[in-house]
Coordinates of C-alpha atoms in Angstrom, one line a residue:
Chain A
M173 CA -30.8 51.6 4.4
T174 CA -29.1 50.8 7.7
T175 CA -28.9 47.2 8.9
D176 CA -31.7 47.8 11.4
A177 CA -33.9 49.3 8.7
K178 CA -33.2 46.3 6.4
Q179 CA -34.0 43.9 9.1
S180 CA -37.2 45.5 10.1
W181 CA -38.3 46.0 6.5
A182 CA -37.7 42.3 5.8
G183 CA -39.0 41.1 9.2
E184 CA -42.3 42.9 8.7
R185 CA -42.9 41.3 5.4
M186 CA -41.5 37.8 6.1
P187 CA -40.3 37.1 9.7
C188 CA -37.8 34.3 8.8
L189 CA -36.2 36.6 6.2
G190 CA -35.8 39.2 9.0
G191 CA -34.1 36.6 11.1
L192 CA -31.7 35.7 8.3
C193 CA -31.0 39.4 7.7
G194 CA -30.2 39.8 11.4
A195 CA -27.9 36.7 11.4
L196 CA -26.0 38.0 8.4
F197 CA -25.8 41.7 9.0
A198 CA -26.4 42.5 12.7
P199 CA -23.1 43.1 14.7
R200 CA -23.6 40.2 17.1
C201 CA -20.3 38.4 16.8
T202 CA -17.2 38.9 18.9
P203 CA -14.4 40.8 17.1
E204 CA -11.8 38.0 17.5
G205 CA -12.7 34.7 15.9
K206 CA -10.6 31.6 15.8
Y207 CA -10.3 29.5 12.6
L208 CA -11.1 26.4 14.5
D209 CA -14.4 27.8 15.6
T210 CA -15.5 27.0 12.0
L211 CA -15.3 23.3 12.7
P212 CA -19.0 22.7 13.3
G213 CA -19.8 24.6 10.1
L214 CA -17.3 22.5 8.2
I215 CA -18.8 19.4 9.7
A216 CA -22.3 20.4 8.4
I217 CA -20.9 21.2 4.9
A218 CA -18.9 17.9 4.7
L219 CA -22.1 16.0 5.7
A220 CA -24.2 17.8 3.1
F221 CA -21.7 16.9 0.4
L222 CA -21.5 13.3 1.6
T223 CA -25.3 13.2 1.3
L224 CA -25.1 14.5 -2.3
S225 CA -22.4 12.0 -3.4
G226 CA -24.3 9.2 -1.5
A227 CA -27.4 10.1 -3.5
V228 CA -25.5 9.6 -6.7
M229 CA -24.2 6.3 -5.6
A230 CA -27.6 5.2 -4.5
A231 CA -28.8 5.4 -8.1
Y232 CA -26.4 2.6 -9.0
Y233 CA -25.9 0.7 -5.8
D234 CA -27.5 -2.8 -5.6
P235 CA -27.5 -4.4 -2.1
W236 CA -28.1 -7.8 -3.7
H237 CA -24.9 -7.6 -5.6
A238 CA -23.1 -5.2 -3.3
F239 CA -19.5 -5.7 -4.3
A240 CA -20.2 -6.0 -8.0
S241 CA -22.3 -2.8 -8.0
V242 CA -19.5 -0.8 -6.2
Q243 CA -17.1 -2.1 -8.9
F244 CA -19.6 -1.0 -11.5
I245 CA -19.7 2.5 -10.0
R246 CA -15.9 2.6 -9.9
R247 CA -15.3 1.2 -13.4
E248 CA -18.4 1.8 -15.6
V249 CA -20.3 4.8 -14.4
N250 CA -19.1 8.1 -15.9
N251 CA -16.9 9.7 -13.2
G252 CA -18.2 7.1 -10.8
W253 CA -14.7 6.5 -9.5
L254 CA -14.5 10.1 -8.5
V255 CA -17.9 10.1 -6.7
Q256 CA -17.1 6.8 -4.9
A257 CA -13.6 8.1 -3.9
Y258 CA -15.2 11.3 -2.8
H259 CA -17.7 9.5 -0.6
A260 CA -15.0 7.3 1.0
T261 CA -12.6 10.2 1.6
G262 CA -15.6 12.3 2.8
A263 CA -16.1 9.8 5.6
T264 CA -12.4 10.1 6.5
A265 CA -12.6 13.9 6.4
L266 CA -15.8 14.1 8.4
F267 CA -14.5 11.9 11.2
G268 CA -11.3 13.9 11.2
L269 CA -13.4 17.1 11.7
V270 CA -15.6 15.5 14.4
Y271 CA -12.7 14.1 16.4
L272 CA -10.8 17.4 16.1
H273 CA -13.9 19.4 17.3
L274 CA -14.5 17.1 20.3
F275 CA -10.8 17.3 21.3
R276 CA -10.8 21.1 20.9
V277 CA -13.9 21.5 23.1
M278 CA -12.3 19.3 25.7
L279 CA -9.1 21.2 25.6
T280 CA -10.8 24.7 25.9
R281 CA -13.3 23.2 28.3
A282 CA -16.2 24.8 26.3
Y283 CA -18.4 21.8 27.4
R284 CA -19.1 23.5 30.7
A285 CA -22.4 25.3 31.3
P286 CA -23.9 26.9 29.2
G287 CA -22.1 24.8 26.5
E288 CA -23.1 21.4 27.8
F289 CA -26.1 21.0 25.4
A290 CA -23.8 21.7 22.4
W291 CA -21.4 19.2 23.8
W292 CA -24.1 16.5 24.1
L293 CA -25.2 17.2 20.5
A294 CA -21.5 16.8 19.4
V295 CA -21.2 13.4 21.2
K296 CA -24.5 12.4 19.8
L297 CA -23.3 13.3 16.4
L298 CA -20.2 11.2 16.9
A299 CA -22.2 8.2 18.0
L300 CA -24.6 8.5 15.1
L301 CA -21.8 8.9 12.6
L302 CA -19.9 5.9 14.0
F303 CA -23.0 3.8 13.3
V304 CA -23.6 5.3 9.9
G305 CA -19.9 5.0 9.0
W306 CA -19.9 1.3 10.0
M307 CA -22.9 0.6 7.9
G308 CA -21.3 2.4 4.9
F309 CA -18.2 0.2 5.4
V310 CA -20.4 -2.9 5.5
L311 CA -22.3 -1.8 2.4
S312 CA -19.1 -1.9 0.3
G313 CA -19.6 -5.6 0.1
G314 CA -15.9 -6.3 0.6
A315 CA -14.5 -9.2 2.6
A316 CA -13.7 -7.1 5.7
G317 CA -17.1 -5.5 5.7
Y318 CA -18.9 -8.8 5.3
W319 CA -17.1 -10.5 8.2
S320 CA -17.6 -7.4 10.4
L321 CA -21.3 -7.7 9.7
F322 CA -21.3 -11.4 10.1
N323 CA -19.8 -11.1 13.6
A324 CA -22.0 -8.3 14.7
A325 CA -25.2 -9.8 13.3
N326 CA -24.6 -13.3 14.7
A327 CA -24.0 -11.8 18.1
A328 CA -26.9 -9.5 17.9
V329 CA -29.6 -11.9 16.7
S330 CA -28.6 -14.5 19.2
L331 CA -29.4 -12.2 22.1
P332 CA -32.4 -13.4 24.2
G333 CA -35.6 -11.4 24.5
A334 CA -36.3 -8.0 23.2
P335 CA -32.7 -7.0 22.1
G336 CA -32.5 -10.1 19.8
A337 CA -36.0 -9.4 18.4
V338 CA -35.0 -5.8 17.6
A339 CA -31.8 -7.0 16.0
R340 CA -33.6 -9.6 13.9
W341 CA -36.1 -6.9 12.8
F342 CA -33.2 -4.5 12.1
L343 CA -31.0 -6.9 10.2
G344 CA -33.4 -9.4 8.8
G345 CA -31.3 -12.3 9.9
P346 CA -27.5 -12.7 10.0
A347 CA -25.3 -11.3 7.2
A348 CA -27.7 -12.0 4.3
P349 CA -28.2 -9.8 1.2
A350 CA -31.5 -8.8 2.9
S351 CA -29.4 -7.3 5.7
L352 CA -27.5 -5.1 3.2
A353 CA -30.8 -3.9 1.7
R354 CA -32.0 -2.9 5.2
L355 CA -28.6 -1.4 6.1
E356 CA -28.7 0.7 2.9
M357 CA -32.0 2.2 4.0
F358 CA -30.8 2.8 7.6
H359 CA -27.5 4.3 6.3
T360 CA -29.5 6.9 4.4
V361 CA -32.1 7.6 7.0
L362 CA -29.5 7.9 9.9
A363 CA -27.2 10.0 7.7
L364 CA -30.1 12.5 7.2
A365 CA -30.7 12.4 11.0
A366 CA -27.0 13.2 11.5
L367 CA -27.4 16.2 9.2
A368 CA -30.2 17.4 11.5
V369 CA -28.1 16.9 14.6
A370 CA -25.3 18.8 12.9
G371 CA -27.7 21.7 12.3
G372 CA -28.8 21.5 15.9
L373 CA -25.1 21.6 17.0
L374 CA -24.7 24.8 14.9
A375 CA -27.8 26.4 16.4
A376 CA -26.8 25.4 20.0
R377 CA -23.3 26.8 19.6
R378 CA -24.6 30.1 18.2
K379 CA -26.8 30.6 21.2
V380 CA -24.0 30.1 23.7
A381 CA -21.3 31.9 21.7
P382 CA -19.6 34.6 23.7
Q383 CA -21.4 38.0 23.3
P384 CA -19.4 41.0 22.2
A385 CA -19.1 44.1 24.4
P386 CA -21.7 46.7 23.5
G387 CA -20.7 48.6 20.4
K388 CA -17.7 46.3 19.7
G389 CA -19.6 43.5 17.8
V390 CA -19.0 42.7 14.2
A391 CA -21.4 41.3 11.6
F392 CA -21.2 37.8 10.1
Y393 CA -21.0 39.4 6.6
P394 CA -18.3 40.1 5.5
Y395 CA -16.0 39.3 8.5
Y396 CA -17.0 35.8 9.4
L397 CA -18.0 34.9 5.9
A398 CA -14.4 35.6 4.8
Q399 CA -13.1 33.5 7.6
Y400 CA -15.5 30.6 6.7
L401 CA -14.3 30.8 3.1
A402 CA -10.7 30.7 4.1
A403 CA -11.3 27.7 6.4
L404 CA -13.3 26.0 3.6
A405 CA -10.5 26.6 1.1
V406 CA -7.8 25.1 3.3
F407 CA -10.1 22.2 4.1
A408 CA -10.7 21.6 0.4
L409 CA -7.0 21.6 -0.2
I410 CA -6.4 18.9 2.4
F411 CA -9.4 17.0 1.2
S412 CA -8.2 17.0 -2.4
V413 CA -4.8 15.7 -1.4
L414 CA -6.5 12.8 0.3
L415 CA -9.1 12.2 -2.4
F416 CA -6.7 12.1 -5.4
F417 CA -3.6 10.7 -3.9
A418 CA -4.8 8.4 -1.0
P419 CA -8.4 7.4 -1.9
H420 CA -8.1 4.3 0.2
F421 CA -6.7 6.1 3.3
G422 CA -7.5 4.2 6.5
Q423 CA -9.4 1.4 4.7
P424 CA -8.4 -2.2 5.2
A425 CA -6.9 -3.6 1.9
V426 CA -8.9 -6.8 2.4
N427 CA -12.0 -4.9 1.6
A428 CA -10.9 -4.8 -2.1
L429 CA -11.6 -8.5 -2.1
A430 CA -15.2 -9.6 -2.8
A431 CA -16.9 -11.2 0.2
D432 CA -16.9 -14.9 0.2
P433 CA -19.0 -16.7 3.0
L434 CA -16.6 -19.7 2.8
T435 CA -13.3 -17.8 3.1
L436 CA -12.2 -15.9 6.2
P437 CA -9.4 -13.6 5.0
A438 CA -6.4 -13.0 7.1
G439 CA -6.2 -9.7 9.0
T440 CA -9.7 -8.4 8.6
A441 CA -9.9 -4.9 10.1
L442 CA -12.1 -1.9 10.3
P443 CA -11.7 1.6 8.8
W444 CA -9.5 3.9 11.0
Y445 CA -12.4 5.9 12.5
L446 CA -13.9 2.8 14.1
L447 CA -10.7 1.4 15.5
P448 CA -10.5 3.2 18.9
L449 CA -14.0 2.1 19.9
A450 CA -13.5 -1.4 18.5
G451 CA -10.4 -1.5 20.7
V452 CA -12.5 -0.7 23.8
A453 CA -15.0 -3.4 22.8
D454 CA -12.3 -6.0 22.3
A455 CA -10.7 -5.2 25.6
L456 CA -13.8 -6.3 27.6
P457 CA -14.8 -10.0 27.6
G458 CA -18.0 -11.4 26.0
L459 CA -20.7 -9.9 23.9
W460 CA -22.2 -7.8 26.8
G461 CA -18.7 -6.6 27.7
G462 CA -18.2 -5.2 24.2
V463 CA -21.7 -3.6 24.2
A464 CA -21.0 -2.1 27.6
G465 CA -17.6 -0.9 26.5
V466 CA -18.9 1.0 23.5
A467 CA -21.9 2.4 25.3
G468 CA -19.8 3.3 28.4
A469 CA -17.1 5.0 26.3
L470 CA -19.7 7.3 24.8
V471 CA -21.6 7.8 28.0
V472 CA -18.6 9.0 30.0
L473 CA -17.7 11.3 27.1
A474 CA -21.2 12.8 27.3
A475 CA -21.0 13.0 31.1
L476 CA -18.0 15.2 31.0
P477 CA -19.8 18.4 32.0
W478 CA -20.7 16.7 35.3
L479 CA -17.4 15.0 35.8
D480 CA -15.6 18.3 35.5
R481 CA -15.9 19.6 39.1
A482 CA -14.4 23.0 38.5
G483 CA -17.8 24.7 37.9
P484 CA -18.6 27.0 35.0
D485 CA -16.2 29.8 36.1
G486 CA -13.5 27.6 37.6
A487 CA -9.9 28.1 36.7
K488 CA -8.5 26.1 33.7
G489 CA -5.5 24.3 35.1
K490 CA -2.4 23.2 33.2
L491 CA -2.4 19.7 34.7
Y492 CA -5.9 18.9 33.3
C493 CA -4.9 20.3 30.0
A494 CA -1.9 17.9 29.9
L495 CA -4.1 15.0 30.9
T496 CA -6.4 15.8 28.0
W497 CA -3.5 15.6 25.6
I498 CA -2.5 12.3 27.2
L499 CA -6.1 11.1 26.6
A500 CA -5.8 12.0 22.9
L501 CA -2.6 9.9 22.7
D502 CA -4.4 7.1 24.6
V503 CA -7.2 7.1 22.0
L504 CA -4.7 7.1 19.1
A505 CA -2.9 4.2 20.8
L506 CA -6.2 2.3 21.2
G507 CA -6.7 2.6 17.5
A508 CA -3.2 1.6 16.6
T509 CA -3.3 -1.4 18.9
S510 CA -6.7 -2.4 17.6
A511 CA -5.4 -2.3 14.0
A512 CA -2.6 -4.7 15.0
H513 CA -4.8 -7.1 16.9
D514 CA -2.9 -10.2 15.7
N515 CA 0.1 -9.1 17.8
P516 CA 0.4 -11.3 20.9
Q517 CA 0.8 -8.2 23.2
A518 CA -2.4 -6.6 21.8
P519 CA -4.9 -7.9 24.4
L520 CA -2.8 -6.6 27.3
L521 CA -2.2 -3.2 25.7
L522 CA -5.9 -2.9 24.7
G523 CA -6.8 -3.6 28.4
L524 CA -4.3 -1.0 29.6
F525 CA -5.4 1.7 27.2
T526 CA -9.1 1.0 27.9
L527 CA -8.4 1.2 31.6
W528 CA -6.7 4.6 31.2
Y529 CA -9.6 5.9 29.1
F530 CA -12.2 5.2 31.8
F531 CA -9.7 6.1 34.6
H532 CA -9.2 9.5 33.0
F533 CA -12.9 10.3 32.9
L534 CA -14.2 8.7 36.1
V535 CA -11.3 9.3 38.5
L536 CA -8.8 11.8 37.2
T537 CA -11.2 14.3 35.8
P538 CA -13.3 14.9 39.0
L539 CA -10.1 14.8 41.2
V540 CA -7.9 17.1 39.2
T541 CA -10.5 19.6 38.2
A542 CA -11.7 19.9 41.8
M543 CA -8.1 20.3 43.0
E544 CA -7.2 22.9 40.4
A545 CA -10.4 24.9 41.0
K546 CA -9.3 25.6 44.6
Chain B
M64 CA -7.3 -23.0 -24.3
R65 CA -6.6 -19.3 -24.8
R66 CA -2.9 -19.9 -25.0
F67 CA -3.2 -21.3 -28.5
F68 CA -4.2 -17.8 -29.7
A69 CA -1.0 -16.2 -28.6
P70 CA 0.5 -15.7 -32.1
L71 CA -2.8 -14.2 -33.2
L72 CA -2.9 -11.9 -30.2
A73 CA 0.7 -10.8 -30.7
L74 CA -0.2 -10.0 -34.3
G75 CA -3.2 -8.0 -33.2
L76 CA -1.3 -6.1 -30.6
A77 CA 1.5 -5.4 -33.0
A78 CA -0.6 -2.9 -34.8
A79 CA -2.0 -1.5 -31.5
G80 CA 0.5 1.3 -31.1
A81 CA 3.8 2.4 -32.5
A82 CA 5.4 1.4 -29.2
Q83 CA 9.2 1.4 -28.9
A84 CA 11.1 -1.5 -27.3
E85 CA 11.7 -0.5 -23.7
D86 CA 13.5 -1.9 -20.7
T87 CA 11.8 -1.3 -17.3
L88 CA 14.2 -3.6 -15.5
T89 CA 17.5 -1.7 -15.3
P90 CA 16.7 -0.3 -12.8
L91 CA 13.3 -2.0 -12.0
H92 CA 10.7 0.8 -12.2
F93 CA 6.9 1.0 -12.7
Q94 CA 5.6 4.2 -14.3
S95 CA 2.4 3.7 -12.3
Q96 CA 4.1 4.1 -8.9
G97 CA 4.5 7.3 -7.0
A98 CA 2.3 10.2 -6.3
L99 CA 2.2 11.4 -9.9
G100 CA 2.5 8.0 -11.6
S101 CA 0.6 7.1 -14.7
I102 CA -0.1 3.8 -16.4
D103 CA 2.6 2.8 -18.9
K104 CA 0.3 1.8 -21.7
A105 CA 3.0 0.0 -23.7
A106 CA 4.0 -2.0 -20.7
A107 CA 0.3 -2.7 -19.8
Q108 CA -0.4 -3.8 -23.4
R109 CA 2.6 -6.2 -23.2
G110 CA 1.3 -7.3 -19.8
F111 CA -2.1 -8.0 -21.3
L112 CA -0.4 -10.2 -23.8
V113 CA 1.3 -12.2 -21.0
Y114 CA -2.0 -12.3 -19.0
Q115 CA -4.0 -13.6 -22.0
T116 CA -1.3 -16.1 -23.1
V117 CA -0.2 -17.4 -19.7
C118 CA -2.3 -16.3 -16.7
A119 CA -5.7 -16.6 -18.4
A120 CA -5.3 -20.3 -18.6
C121 CA -6.4 -20.4 -15.0
H122 CA -7.2 -16.9 -13.7
S123 CA -10.2 -14.7 -14.5
A124 CA -10.2 -10.9 -14.3
N125 CA -14.0 -10.6 -14.5
A126 CA -14.3 -6.9 -13.6
L127 CA -12.8 -6.1 -17.0
H128 CA -14.4 -6.2 -20.4
Y129 CA -12.5 -6.7 -23.6
R130 CA -13.7 -3.2 -24.6
D131 CA -11.9 -1.7 -21.6
L132 CA -8.6 -2.5 -23.4
E133 CA -9.4 0.5 -25.6
A134 CA -8.2 2.5 -22.6
L135 CA -4.7 1.0 -23.1
G136 CA -4.6 2.2 -26.7
L137 CA -6.3 -0.6 -28.7
T138 CA -8.8 0.5 -31.3
P139 CA -12.4 -0.9 -30.9
D140 CA -11.7 -3.3 -33.8
Q141 CA -8.5 -4.6 -32.2
A142 CA -10.4 -5.2 -28.9
A143 CA -13.1 -7.0 -30.8
G144 CA -10.4 -9.0 -32.6
V145 CA -8.9 -10.1 -29.2
A146 CA -12.4 -11.1 -28.0
A147 CA -13.1 -12.9 -31.3
G148 CA -9.8 -14.8 -30.8
V149 CA -11.3 -16.2 -27.5
K150 CA -14.5 -17.0 -29.5
L151 CA -16.9 -15.1 -27.3
A152 CA -20.5 -14.5 -28.3
D153 CA -20.7 -11.1 -26.7
G154 CA -17.7 -9.8 -28.6
S155 CA -15.7 -7.1 -26.8
A156 CA -18.6 -6.5 -24.3
A157 CA -17.7 -9.9 -22.7
T158 CA -15.8 -9.9 -19.4
L159 CA -12.5 -11.6 -18.9
D160 CA -14.1 -14.7 -17.3
S161 CA -12.7 -17.8 -15.7
P162 CA -11.6 -20.4 -18.3
F163 CA -13.4 -23.0 -16.2
K164 CA -17.0 -23.8 -17.0
D165 CA -17.6 -25.4 -13.6
P166 CA -16.8 -23.0 -10.7
A167 CA -15.9 -26.0 -8.5
M168 CA -13.5 -27.4 -11.0
P169 CA -10.3 -25.3 -10.4
A170 CA -10.3 -25.9 -6.7
S171 CA -10.6 -29.7 -7.1
A172 CA -8.0 -29.7 -9.9
F173 CA -5.4 -27.7 -7.9
G174 CA -5.6 -29.4 -4.6
G175 CA -8.1 -26.9 -3.0
A176 CA -6.2 -23.8 -4.2
A177 CA -8.6 -22.0 -6.5
P178 CA -6.8 -19.5 -8.7
P179 CA -8.0 -16.0 -7.5
D180 CA -9.6 -13.5 -9.7
L181 CA -7.0 -11.0 -10.8
S182 CA -9.1 -7.8 -11.4
S183 CA -8.3 -6.2 -8.1
I184 CA -5.4 -8.3 -6.8
V185 CA -3.0 -5.3 -6.8
A186 CA -5.4 -3.4 -4.5
Q187 CA -5.8 -6.4 -2.2
R188 CA -2.1 -6.9 -1.5
K189 CA 0.3 -4.5 0.3
H190 CA 2.5 -2.8 -2.3
G191 CA 0.5 -4.8 -4.8
T192 CA 2.5 -3.9 -8.0
M193 CA 5.8 -4.9 -6.5
Y194 CA 4.2 -7.9 -4.8
I195 CA 3.0 -9.3 -8.2
Y196 CA 6.5 -8.8 -9.7
K197 CA 8.3 -10.4 -6.7
L198 CA 5.8 -13.3 -6.6
L199 CA 6.3 -14.1 -10.3
T200 CA 10.1 -13.9 -10.0
G201 CA 10.3 -15.3 -6.5
Y202 CA 10.4 -19.1 -7.3
A203 CA 13.5 -20.8 -6.1
A204 CA 14.8 -24.2 -5.0
A205 CA 13.5 -24.9 -1.5
P206 CA 16.1 -24.6 1.3
Q207 CA 17.0 -27.8 3.2
S208 CA 14.9 -26.7 6.2
V209 CA 11.7 -26.4 4.3
N210 CA 9.4 -29.4 3.9
L211 CA 7.3 -28.7 0.8
L212 CA 3.6 -29.7 0.9
P213 CA 2.6 -32.0 -2.0
G214 CA 1.8 -29.9 -5.1
H215 CA 3.4 -26.8 -3.7
Y216 CA 6.4 -24.7 -4.9
Y217 CA 8.8 -22.7 -2.9
N218 CA 8.3 -18.9 -3.4
T219 CA 10.2 -16.2 -1.4
A220 CA 7.5 -13.6 -1.9
F221 CA 4.4 -15.7 -1.0
P222 CA 3.3 -15.5 2.7
G223 CA 4.4 -18.8 4.2
G224 CA 6.8 -19.5 1.3
Q225 CA 4.8 -22.3 -0.2
I226 CA 2.5 -21.6 -3.2
A227 CA 0.3 -24.0 -5.1
M228 CA 0.8 -22.1 -8.4
P229 CA 3.6 -23.5 -10.5
P230 CA 6.2 -21.1 -12.0
V231 CA 4.6 -20.2 -15.3
L232 CA 6.7 -17.4 -16.7
R233 CA 9.8 -18.3 -18.7
D234 CA 12.0 -16.4 -21.2
N235 CA 10.2 -15.9 -24.6
A236 CA 6.8 -17.3 -23.3
V237 CA 5.4 -14.6 -25.5
T238 CA 6.8 -12.6 -28.4
Y239 CA 6.5 -8.8 -27.9
A240 CA 5.5 -6.9 -31.0
D241 CA 7.4 -3.8 -30.0
G242 CA 10.7 -5.6 -29.9
T243 CA 11.1 -5.6 -26.1
A244 CA 13.2 -8.6 -25.0
A245 CA 10.7 -11.1 -23.4
T246 CA 12.7 -12.2 -20.4
A247 CA 10.8 -13.8 -17.6
Q248 CA 11.5 -10.7 -15.4
Q249 CA 10.3 -8.4 -18.1
E250 CA 7.1 -10.4 -18.5
A251 CA 6.6 -10.3 -14.7
A252 CA 7.1 -6.5 -14.7
D253 CA 4.7 -6.0 -17.6
V254 CA 2.0 -8.2 -16.1
A255 CA 2.3 -6.3 -12.8
E256 CA 1.8 -3.0 -14.7
F257 CA -1.3 -4.5 -16.5
L258 CA -2.8 -5.7 -13.2
T259 CA -2.1 -2.3 -11.6
W260 CA -4.2 -0.8 -14.4
A261 CA -6.8 -3.5 -14.0
A262 CA -7.2 -2.7 -10.3
D263 CA -7.3 1.0 -10.8
P264 CA -8.2 1.9 -14.4
N265 CA -8.5 5.6 -13.5
L266 CA -5.1 6.0 -11.9
S267 CA -3.7 8.3 -14.6
A268 CA -6.8 10.5 -14.6
R269 CA -7.0 10.6 -10.8
H270 CA -3.4 11.8 -10.5
Q271 CA -3.8 14.3 -13.4
I272 CA -7.0 15.9 -12.0
G273 CA -5.5 15.7 -8.5
L274 CA -2.5 17.8 -9.4
R275 CA -4.7 20.5 -10.9
A276 CA -7.1 20.4 -8.0
V277 CA -4.3 20.7 -5.5
I278 CA -2.7 23.7 -7.3
F279 CA -6.1 25.3 -7.7
F280 CA -7.0 25.0 -4.0
L281 CA -3.5 26.1 -2.9
F282 CA -4.0 29.4 -4.7
L283 CA -7.6 29.7 -3.6
S284 CA -6.5 29.1 0.0
L285 CA -3.8 31.9 -0.3
V286 CA -6.3 34.3 -1.9
A287 CA -9.0 33.5 0.7
L288 CA -6.6 33.9 3.6
A289 CA -5.3 37.2 2.3
S290 CA -8.8 38.5 1.7
K291 CA -9.9 37.5 5.2
R292 CA -6.9 39.4 6.6
G293 CA -7.7 42.4 4.4
I294 CA -11.3 42.5 5.4
W295 CA -10.5 42.2 9.1
R296 CA -7.8 44.9 8.9
E297 CA -10.2 47.4 7.3
R298 CA -12.5 47.0 10.4
A299 CA -9.8 48.3 12.8

């Protein structure tokens, strides 16, 4: 049977099976694929495995004795230490993939029409995962997580009017065990929502993927399947190095301490993936400054398709490419400075790096892209 | 109170393993450190003896049960014997609790400085194993420029240099059953290895499985990359 015959045979009997047949066997893909094109697929796979390990942990996790129950998982449950380390390292790997994907799309400027919808989904995925990741960090019940929740919850429930009411409903009061019980539920629900967004990202990218010249296309099976398997194997290699030899990578050591409401530990910090955004929030004064900083940083990222004035077919200039690399360094510097926030120079540096972040998107991007498109 | 059981403990641990006298001090090394490190069970057993004889007078390690000591090479009967020496109703299922009945008591007794729980102390401090060793061996006479707070001791490893914990380790504070010389430094090194195990009981297994996983995925990556190249070459 030819591919067309298989597809029509299956499609006539069960339409979705025909669609699957077409996706696997029809020669719809371009004959040159980059390994890094597999990033959205790896993101979806990493998220699915995080959900599985989270489901195992949920069987033993107890928000009313959060720290003790995580210790129980790590010390008493059969292979619990492996599942817990897998979940923590999975968060690190997932954020690594998402940040890398966003950076790559910015560098190749694939966010321009018709790729803008996939770009929005990717930014939405990042925003959702940052929230889910923060909740997971808080759920560990360690000292760093407790005080992060304490600060966030006290600020949020003291807001006047509707925002405060929503925060009280969401958290059930400031930094209580009841908050952790609610956060556990939202951590699960929003993680599943992130899985849906990741699926949407895959679908949106498939739709706008470059089409092959007639007669030159290749099928997903076996060509792209082989590529996915190779990318997955390399990813698994990097992942197992982190999992087995650096299971606490990027986590503040203070979080190994049980939370104590009467003791503020020195040097509380956040996991690495939250640091750049926390730096932006710290750089702006007041509670609303922090909220505006976090929201603004994500909004300008999502607005990139409009801020790029070169148009869908405009030239890709070298200068803007260099500026994108500088932006990546700027975000790394924001994270590093935020981690060292006890340094007396930190507020000044955070201000500078935050200024550059917004200057890049709001001023440099429209100017340089318009200039280079001429 | 537990310190009075030291001779009993030493006797119990003497039968625990046919461990040889060892010297981890020249040069100072911890078998648990490094990418492929594993817990030195003999040192950790000696460290437990030091913990139970000296540290446990003030500190708890309440994430551990007496039965967990079986992972260090004790038989179930020996672990039960150690627990029985502390006169616990739960036997070896009991946790290594604080010796103080009243949780507010230690802080009031030691001028506000409550002895911290030691179960995860190595994970909480930077370079935790070395930190424990340096802290326990870091007591010195205070320099002229330092004004010691009342009830504090000068310690070069402690942040700020002034610690409320008195120097507790001294030569021959315990008698090691395996013949290792019980100098204060050796006791500090052994207790550091024990607390490294306490903070991460699965360290040895993690490194062992990790090495196999990395080798497996290394070969899988090579095979997958080669097969991808082969499949794409056939197309041309």
